[in-house]
């Protein structure tokens, strides 16, 4: 671009501006970034601080070593054994998240393949928008829907699972006992629908980065659309899909209200069967913190919260790293 | 489908482009092309950038229609059958008319051997008992690559040099025994030596196949093509049209149209 006669050259103008608004902008952005880190660290410090009396009393390991949560047995002197075992909550979080992943990932991959490769052009945007809208439904609404629509709908399937697989060798305990309605299974289903939008959105971006040249070389060999997907799109997207799944897992691990409404909130011990009621780390906190009157009760919920934070941070970081690495692979 | 491997030398097919106009979003990129492509010959498409050479080439195997918003009118007759007829099967057409692109595009996650066999894995064209290794060897030999890669068949396709990757793509296209091979500036990203290797290869495979090549390099057209077709557009934004087609020697020595002469002598383009 030619500078206007009489005006300073563009280069000079750029340099001049560096001293003024640019600097302000740079500091504003930097302090916003710093703020995020401060909030994160402060949250972690706060949790550990609050949990400290209980941790000091019972020790970290006694929490993970027991699956019995019985606040009424706690004493003010904090005598052992630790009545606040949290292994069943870890189990609940793991099981519900796993169910959610197993159900949501294949569906999300299929939906995003459809949206990027198969659907007619005019349908892609509205349909993508619709999937994204699933993320806008408030968590409590999912909870209500889970109780009043999903549970009655899956009851026959639950009963059938308990009848057929309940006595099977090896996997039998996972499906043993009667179907309660409120259960890990229903919580997992609700979570699956809740994490579907994020996994779909990421998969869509991952598939969109596959070079046209790759897809065309498959088509030019006489591949059908589906064969092209298998030959050119999926192999390039493997780590991207993994990353998307892990980020979805990050969501599932922390999700609270909807899960609390449909999981049954059994805290007494591990219910192995996914057809039975249980609790997750987040649901027990949501359920009990307003009435945590027993000694060390609130502090023990803080311990659960601290562990949840650790798990969520690890899962999300791993997911982000995997997604980022895919981006670099392709570039 | 039978489980017998395809016959080694499938018959070369002829292509007749009849009154073809190809459009993107309703705007013609090439218009009113009539062009006969003879079997067992190399036909070169030359012309300035943007005149629609690639578009025309991609109309010959129907790949053009996979681009969103693309359409065609007119006919492309593959051995007298219109590939755009309602009852024609695009997958089968692309199986019969192979294509090599400007940039080498081996499938990055596949080994050299699997890249060569990729087209044959489609639609179970190759049964379990088929002699995969022999087929791979035959295709790599035809592409003049066998001696260079016979010890690294398991290595990723992307680990080869650019020229080798392009020959790997040629081997992949030849492995499915097409009747026609379309090449869109196959040497554009290669060094002179690799370019000459591929030109030798083109002269060799035309014994069995029909070859159509797009090139920006007029010496290359002169070296490899039996017939040369010159396309150009009258102004930027206008569709490209076929100006002149004839035996390569004639086109280069005594072009009948002024625009052809201007292009070959380097005045335009
Ligand atoms: N995918 C597309 N969408 C829209 N327009 C396109 C597309 N591909 C090509 N075109 C247009 O069609 C016309 C012909 O393009 P084409 O790529 O066939 O030319 P070309 O002769 O191969 O050029 P080059 O020598 O640069 O490769 C150009 O005007 C181009 O802008
Ligand atoms: Mg081109």
PDB file of C-alpha atoms in Angstrom, chain A residues 29 49 65 92 101 116 155 184 258 267 294:
ATOM      1  CA  UNK A  29      -4.682  -9.307  28.009  1.00  0.00           C
ATOM      2  CA  UNK A  49      -7.235 -25.436  53.390  1.00  0.00           C
ATOM      3  CA  UNK A  65      -9.237 -47.011  51.308  1.00  0.00           C
ATOM      4  CA  UNK A  92     -19.532 -43.919  40.752  1.00  0.00           C
ATOM      5  CA  UNK A 101     -18.177 -42.346  26.909  1.00  0.00           C
ATOM      6  CA  UNK A 116     -18.928 -33.147   7.504  1.00  0.00           C
ATOM      7  CA  UNK A 155     -37.021 -49.693  32.470  1.00  0.00           C
ATOM      8  CA  UNK A 184     -25.529 -45.522  37.427  1.00  0.00           C
ATOM      9  CA  UNK A 258     -28.439 -33.861  36.458  1.00  0.00           C
ATOM     10  CA  UNK A 267     -23.647 -43.435  49.834  1.00  0.00           C
ATOM     11  CA  UNK A 294     -21.568 -34.018  61.781  1.00  0.00           C
TER      12      UNK A 294
END
